[in-house]
Coordinates of C-alpha atoms and ligand atoms in Angstrom, one line a residue:
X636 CA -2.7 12.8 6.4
X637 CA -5.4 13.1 3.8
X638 CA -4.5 11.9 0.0
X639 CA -4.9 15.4 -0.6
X640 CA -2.6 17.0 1.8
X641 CA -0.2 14.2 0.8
X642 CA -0.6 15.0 -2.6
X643 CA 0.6 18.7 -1.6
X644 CA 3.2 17.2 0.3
X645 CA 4.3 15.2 -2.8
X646 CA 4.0 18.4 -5.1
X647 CA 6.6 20.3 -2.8
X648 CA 8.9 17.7 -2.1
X649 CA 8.8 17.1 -6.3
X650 CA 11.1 20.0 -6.6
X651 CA 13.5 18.8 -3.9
X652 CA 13.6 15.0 -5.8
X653 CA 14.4 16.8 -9.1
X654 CA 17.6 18.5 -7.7
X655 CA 18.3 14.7 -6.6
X656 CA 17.7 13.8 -10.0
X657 CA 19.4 16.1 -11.8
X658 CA 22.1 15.8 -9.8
X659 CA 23.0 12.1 -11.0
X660 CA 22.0 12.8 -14.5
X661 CA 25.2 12.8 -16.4
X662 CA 25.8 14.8 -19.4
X663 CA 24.9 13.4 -23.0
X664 CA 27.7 11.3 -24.2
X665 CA 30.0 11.5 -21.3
X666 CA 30.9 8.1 -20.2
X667 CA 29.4 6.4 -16.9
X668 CA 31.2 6.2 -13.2
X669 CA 33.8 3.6 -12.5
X670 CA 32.6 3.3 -8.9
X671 CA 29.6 0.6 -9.1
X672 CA 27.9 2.7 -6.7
X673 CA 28.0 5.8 -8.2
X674 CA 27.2 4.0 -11.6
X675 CA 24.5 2.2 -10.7
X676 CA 22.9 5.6 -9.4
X677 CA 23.4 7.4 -12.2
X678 CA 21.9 4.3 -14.6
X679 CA 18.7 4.2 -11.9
X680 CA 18.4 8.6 -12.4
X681 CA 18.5 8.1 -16.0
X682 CA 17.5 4.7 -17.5
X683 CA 17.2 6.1 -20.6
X684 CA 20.4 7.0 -21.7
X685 CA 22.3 4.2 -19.3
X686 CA 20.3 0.9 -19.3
X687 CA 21.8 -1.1 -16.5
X688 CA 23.5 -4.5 -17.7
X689 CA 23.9 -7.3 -15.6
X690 CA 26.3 -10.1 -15.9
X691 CA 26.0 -12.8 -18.5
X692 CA 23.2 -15.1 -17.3
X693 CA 21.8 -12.9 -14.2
X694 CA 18.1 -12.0 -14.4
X695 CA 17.1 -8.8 -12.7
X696 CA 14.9 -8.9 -9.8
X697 CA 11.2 -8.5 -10.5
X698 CA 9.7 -6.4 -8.0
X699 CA 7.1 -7.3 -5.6
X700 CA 3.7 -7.0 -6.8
X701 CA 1.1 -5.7 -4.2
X702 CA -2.5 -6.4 -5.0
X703 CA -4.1 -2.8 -4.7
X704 CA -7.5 -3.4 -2.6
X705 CA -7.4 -6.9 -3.8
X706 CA -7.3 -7.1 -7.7
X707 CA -9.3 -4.5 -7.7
X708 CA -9.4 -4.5 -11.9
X709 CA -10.8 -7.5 -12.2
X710 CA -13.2 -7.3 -8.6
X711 CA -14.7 -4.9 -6.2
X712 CA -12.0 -3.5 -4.2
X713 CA -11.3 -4.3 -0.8
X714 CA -13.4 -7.2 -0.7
X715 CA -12.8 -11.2 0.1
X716 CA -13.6 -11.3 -3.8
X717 CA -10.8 -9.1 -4.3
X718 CA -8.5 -10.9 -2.4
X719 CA -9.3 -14.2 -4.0
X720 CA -9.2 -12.6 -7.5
X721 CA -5.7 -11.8 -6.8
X722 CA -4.8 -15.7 -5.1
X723 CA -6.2 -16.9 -8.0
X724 CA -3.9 -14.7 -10.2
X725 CA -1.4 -15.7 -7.9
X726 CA -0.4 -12.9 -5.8
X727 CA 0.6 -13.0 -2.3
X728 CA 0.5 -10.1 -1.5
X729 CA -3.1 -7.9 -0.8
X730 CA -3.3 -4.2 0.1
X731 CA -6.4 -2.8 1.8
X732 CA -7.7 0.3 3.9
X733 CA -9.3 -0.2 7.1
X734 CA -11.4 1.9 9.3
X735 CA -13.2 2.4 12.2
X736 CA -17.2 1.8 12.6
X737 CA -18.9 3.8 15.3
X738 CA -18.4 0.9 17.7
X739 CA -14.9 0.3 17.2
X740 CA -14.5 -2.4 15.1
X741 CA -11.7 -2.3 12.4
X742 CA -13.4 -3.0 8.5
X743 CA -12.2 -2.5 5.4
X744 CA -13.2 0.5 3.0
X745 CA -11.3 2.9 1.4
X746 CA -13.6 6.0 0.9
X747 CA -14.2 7.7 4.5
X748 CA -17.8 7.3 3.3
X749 CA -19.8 4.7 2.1
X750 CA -21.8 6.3 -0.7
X751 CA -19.7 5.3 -4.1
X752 CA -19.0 1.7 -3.0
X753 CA -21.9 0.3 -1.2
X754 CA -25.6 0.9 -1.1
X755 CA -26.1 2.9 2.5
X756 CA -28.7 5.2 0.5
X757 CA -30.8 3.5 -0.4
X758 CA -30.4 1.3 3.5
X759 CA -30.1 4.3 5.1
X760 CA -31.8 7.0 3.1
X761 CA -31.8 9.1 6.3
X762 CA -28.5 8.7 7.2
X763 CA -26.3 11.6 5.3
X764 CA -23.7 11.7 4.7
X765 CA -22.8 8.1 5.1
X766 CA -19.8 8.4 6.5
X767 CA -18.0 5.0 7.8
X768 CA -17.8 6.6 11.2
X769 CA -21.1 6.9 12.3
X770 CA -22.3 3.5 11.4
X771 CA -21.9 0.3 14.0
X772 CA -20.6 -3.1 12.6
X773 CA -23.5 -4.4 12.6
X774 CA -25.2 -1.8 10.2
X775 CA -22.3 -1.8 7.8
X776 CA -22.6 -5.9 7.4
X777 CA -25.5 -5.0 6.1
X778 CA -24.5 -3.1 2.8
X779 CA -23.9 -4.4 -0.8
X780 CA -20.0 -3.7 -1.2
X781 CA -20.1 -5.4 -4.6
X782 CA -23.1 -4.1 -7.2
X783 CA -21.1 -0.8 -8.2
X784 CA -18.8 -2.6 -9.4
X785 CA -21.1 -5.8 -11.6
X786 CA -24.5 -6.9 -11.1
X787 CA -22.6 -10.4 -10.6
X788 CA -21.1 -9.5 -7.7
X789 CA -24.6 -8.5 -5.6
X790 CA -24.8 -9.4 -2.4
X791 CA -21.2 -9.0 -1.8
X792 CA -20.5 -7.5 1.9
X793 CA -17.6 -5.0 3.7
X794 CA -15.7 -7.2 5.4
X795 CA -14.3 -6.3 9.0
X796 CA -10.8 -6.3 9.2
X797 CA -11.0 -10.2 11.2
X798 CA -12.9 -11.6 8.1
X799 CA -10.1 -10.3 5.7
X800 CA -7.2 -11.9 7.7
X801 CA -9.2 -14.9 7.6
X802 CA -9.2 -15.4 4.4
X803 CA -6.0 -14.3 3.3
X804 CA -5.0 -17.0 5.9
X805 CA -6.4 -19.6 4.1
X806 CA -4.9 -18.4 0.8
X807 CA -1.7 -18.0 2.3
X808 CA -1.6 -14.5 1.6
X809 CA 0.5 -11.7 2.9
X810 CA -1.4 -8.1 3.8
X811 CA -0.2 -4.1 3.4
X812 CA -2.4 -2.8 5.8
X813 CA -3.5 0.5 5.1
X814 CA -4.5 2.7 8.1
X815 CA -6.9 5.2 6.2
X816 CA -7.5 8.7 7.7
X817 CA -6.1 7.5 11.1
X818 CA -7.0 11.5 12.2
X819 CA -10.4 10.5 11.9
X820 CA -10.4 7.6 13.8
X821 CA -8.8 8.1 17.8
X822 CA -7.2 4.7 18.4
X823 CA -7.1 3.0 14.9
X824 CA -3.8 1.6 16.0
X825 CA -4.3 0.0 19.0
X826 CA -8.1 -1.6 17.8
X827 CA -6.1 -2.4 14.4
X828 CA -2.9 -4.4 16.6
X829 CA -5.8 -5.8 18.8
X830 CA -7.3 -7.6 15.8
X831 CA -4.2 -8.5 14.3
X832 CA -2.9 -9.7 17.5
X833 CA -6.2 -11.9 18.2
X834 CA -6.1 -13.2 14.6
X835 CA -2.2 -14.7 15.2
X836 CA -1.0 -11.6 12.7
X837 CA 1.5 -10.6 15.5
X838 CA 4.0 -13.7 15.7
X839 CA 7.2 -13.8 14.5
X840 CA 6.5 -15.5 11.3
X841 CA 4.1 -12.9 10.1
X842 CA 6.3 -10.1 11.5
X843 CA 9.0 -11.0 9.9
X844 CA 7.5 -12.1 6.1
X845 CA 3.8 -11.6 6.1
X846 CA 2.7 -7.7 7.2
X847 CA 3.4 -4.2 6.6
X848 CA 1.5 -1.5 8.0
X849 CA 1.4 1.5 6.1
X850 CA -0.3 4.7 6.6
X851 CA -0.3 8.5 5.2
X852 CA -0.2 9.9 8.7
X853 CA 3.7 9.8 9.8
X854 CA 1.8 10.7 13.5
X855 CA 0.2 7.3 13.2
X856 CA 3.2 4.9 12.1
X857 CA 5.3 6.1 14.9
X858 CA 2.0 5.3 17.0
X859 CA 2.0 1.5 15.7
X860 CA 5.7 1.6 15.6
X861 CA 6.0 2.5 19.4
X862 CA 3.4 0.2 20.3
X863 CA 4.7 -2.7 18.1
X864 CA 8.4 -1.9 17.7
X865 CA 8.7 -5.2 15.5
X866 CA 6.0 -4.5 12.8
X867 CA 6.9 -3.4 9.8
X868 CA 5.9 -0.1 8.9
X869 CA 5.5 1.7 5.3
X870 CA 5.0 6.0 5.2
X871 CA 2.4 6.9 1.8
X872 CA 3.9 9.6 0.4
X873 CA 7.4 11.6 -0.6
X874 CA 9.5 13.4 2.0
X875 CA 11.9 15.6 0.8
X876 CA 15.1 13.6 0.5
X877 CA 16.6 16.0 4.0
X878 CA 13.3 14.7 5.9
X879 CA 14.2 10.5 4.7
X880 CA 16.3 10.2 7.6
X881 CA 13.4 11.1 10.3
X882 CA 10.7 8.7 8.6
X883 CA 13.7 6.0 8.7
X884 CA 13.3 6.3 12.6
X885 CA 9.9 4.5 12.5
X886 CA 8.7 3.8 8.8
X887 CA 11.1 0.8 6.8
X888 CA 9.6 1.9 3.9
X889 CA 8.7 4.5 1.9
X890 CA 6.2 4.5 -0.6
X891 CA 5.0 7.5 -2.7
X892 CA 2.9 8.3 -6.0
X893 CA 4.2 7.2 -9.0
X894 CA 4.0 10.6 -10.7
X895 CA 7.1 12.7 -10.3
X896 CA 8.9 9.6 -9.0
X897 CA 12.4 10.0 -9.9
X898 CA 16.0 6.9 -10.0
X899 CA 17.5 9.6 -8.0
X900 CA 14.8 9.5 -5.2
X901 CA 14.7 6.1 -5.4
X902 CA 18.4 6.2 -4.8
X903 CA 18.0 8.8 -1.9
X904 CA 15.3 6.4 0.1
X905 CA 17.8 3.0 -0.6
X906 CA 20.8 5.0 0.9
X907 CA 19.1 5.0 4.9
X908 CA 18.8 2.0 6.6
X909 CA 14.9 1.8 8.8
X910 CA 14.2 0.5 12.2
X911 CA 15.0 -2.8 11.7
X912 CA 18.4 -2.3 10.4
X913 CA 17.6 -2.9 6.6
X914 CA 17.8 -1.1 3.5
X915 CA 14.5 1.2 3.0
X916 CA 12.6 -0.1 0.4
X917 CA 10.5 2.0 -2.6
X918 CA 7.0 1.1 -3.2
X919 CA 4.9 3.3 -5.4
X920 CA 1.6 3.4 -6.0
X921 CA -0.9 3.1 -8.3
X922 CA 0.8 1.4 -11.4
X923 CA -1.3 -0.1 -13.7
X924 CA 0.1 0.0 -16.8
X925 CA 2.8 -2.2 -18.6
X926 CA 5.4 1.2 -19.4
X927 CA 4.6 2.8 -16.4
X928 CA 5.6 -0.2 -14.4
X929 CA 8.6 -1.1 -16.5
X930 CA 9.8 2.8 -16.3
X931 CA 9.4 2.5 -12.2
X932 CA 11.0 -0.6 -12.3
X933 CA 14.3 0.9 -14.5
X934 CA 14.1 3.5 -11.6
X935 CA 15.1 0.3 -9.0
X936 CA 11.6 0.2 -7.2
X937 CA 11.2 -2.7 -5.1
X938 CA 7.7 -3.7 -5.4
X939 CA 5.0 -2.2 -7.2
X940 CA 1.3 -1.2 -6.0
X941 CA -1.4 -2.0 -8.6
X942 CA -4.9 -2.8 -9.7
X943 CA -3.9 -5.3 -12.2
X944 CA -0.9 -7.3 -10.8
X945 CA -1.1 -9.6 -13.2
X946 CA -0.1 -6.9 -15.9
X947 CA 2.3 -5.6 -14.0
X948 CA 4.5 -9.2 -13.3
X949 CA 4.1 -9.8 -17.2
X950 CA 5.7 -6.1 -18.1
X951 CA 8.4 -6.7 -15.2
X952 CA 9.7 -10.2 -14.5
X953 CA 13.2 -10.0 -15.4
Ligands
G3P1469 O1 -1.1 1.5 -1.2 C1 -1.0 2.8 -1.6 C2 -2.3 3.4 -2.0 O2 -3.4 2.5 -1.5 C3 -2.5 4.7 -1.4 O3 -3.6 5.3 -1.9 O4 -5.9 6.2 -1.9 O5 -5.5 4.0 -2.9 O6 -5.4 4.3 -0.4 P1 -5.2 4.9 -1.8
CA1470 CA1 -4.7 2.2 0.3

């Protein structure tokens, strides 16, 4: 699915999450649930009027923070740069997009063309509209990923998706792998397992700790889910809360947009248990600022999808 026709999809499943919501809000001045369950939903619909408290001593859980394209505030996104920015800020975990070149191999982009981030017009002048797809590997190795963004960072290159693992590898980072428009690409999943498989991505220890694979397509998770029932998989967008239990067949997490994010949906998600037997988790996307991610956070998120981690751990570590 495109962000666009996810973005509908968010829009009309926004009036289904508000009847969540409003169904756990509880009237001004009326006093909370005895039943810790039932409290603790109605303090995650409305943080406002019920702050949750925790025992004398406890620290709440910070949420994981997810590296959006790398730090891609402080570095151009979806680059080795980007990654590093983030190790060096600390992060272990890096988000990316990959995509498919011409000849197949997997590389890392977000825009289904290559116009705004790289230099393929003034390479290619001839070659409109510049569209990921119908350049080879070789041609895209070629481009300057990193100018756009600071004449410091000239000369800096797309990685494929082999490079990237690389060098999150040697930084001991983790990876949510985007699969980006997977309806333009016939075959994403497999050539994306392939690499991941090749690059030791696929054993049990970076099953189980060090990959999700998420994806706006629900067509293309169950894909990578039937092929790789052990991966851990992550759906982009909303579904109403009568849909969760479907996308909990194949997705173990479910991560929208931030706007029209609602305690009550994040309550709805937490309630199914995914594939692998586990509580679904809540990962919304793109929160950069320090309210924004402490209001998500009230909600009971469990990690957090941003430009600028860093400001995102300082506004929420417990
Ligand atoms: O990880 C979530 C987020 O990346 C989805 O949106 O457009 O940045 O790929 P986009
Ligand atoms: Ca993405």
């Amino acid at each position: 699915m495109h962000a666009g026709t996810a973005t509908a999809t968010a829009s009309v499943a926004t009036a289904a999450l508000m009847g969540v919501g409003m169904l756990l809000m509880s009237a001004p001045g009326a006093p909370l649930p005895d039943a810790p369950a039932a409290r603790a939903a109605v303090q995650r619909a409305d943080p406002a009027r019920h702050p949750a408290r925790h025992p004398a001593g406890a620290v709440a859980r910070a949420p994981r923070v997810y590296a959006h394209r790398g730090a891609s505030a402080y570095a151009p996104e979806n680059t080795l740069v980007a990654a590093d920015r983030a190790d060096a800020l600390g992060f272990a975990w890096v988000e990316n997009d990959v995509q498919l070149t011409r000849d197949g191999v997997p590389v890392v982009l977000h825009d289904t063309g290559l116009k705004r981030t790289t230099n393929a017009e003034e390479v290619f002048p001839d070659r409109a509209p510049w569209a990921v797809k119908d350049f080879t590997a070789a041609e895209i190795s070629r481009l300057d990923a990193g100018s756009w963004f600071g004449a410091r960072y000239a000369g800096t290159r797309v990685p494929t998706l082999r490079r990237f693992l690389e060098r999150l590898g040697r930084n001991r980072q983790n990876l949510l792998l985007e699969l980006k428009s997977p309806e333009t690409y016939p075959g994403i999943e497999r050539a994306t397992l392939a690499v991941l498989d090749e690059e030791g991505w696929l054993d049990r220890a970076h099953v189980r700790d060090r990959l999700v694979v998420q994806s706006f397509g629900a067509g293309s998770l169950r894909r990578v889910h039937a092929l790789r029932p052990d991966v851990v998989t992550g759906f982009l967008g909303a579904p109403a809360p009568a849909e969760l239990p479907a996308y909990a067949g194949f997705a173990d997490q479910i991560n929208p947009s931030r706007s029209g994010l609602s305690g009550g949906y994040v309550a709805a998600v937490h309630a199914l248990k995914g594939p692998h037997g586990k509580k679904l988790q809540v990962n919304p996307w793109v929160v950069d600022d320090a309210a924004s991610a402490r209001k998500v956070n009230a909600m009971g998120v469990d990690g957090i999808i941003t430009d600028a981690p860093d400001v995102v751990r300082a506004a929420t570590k417990g």
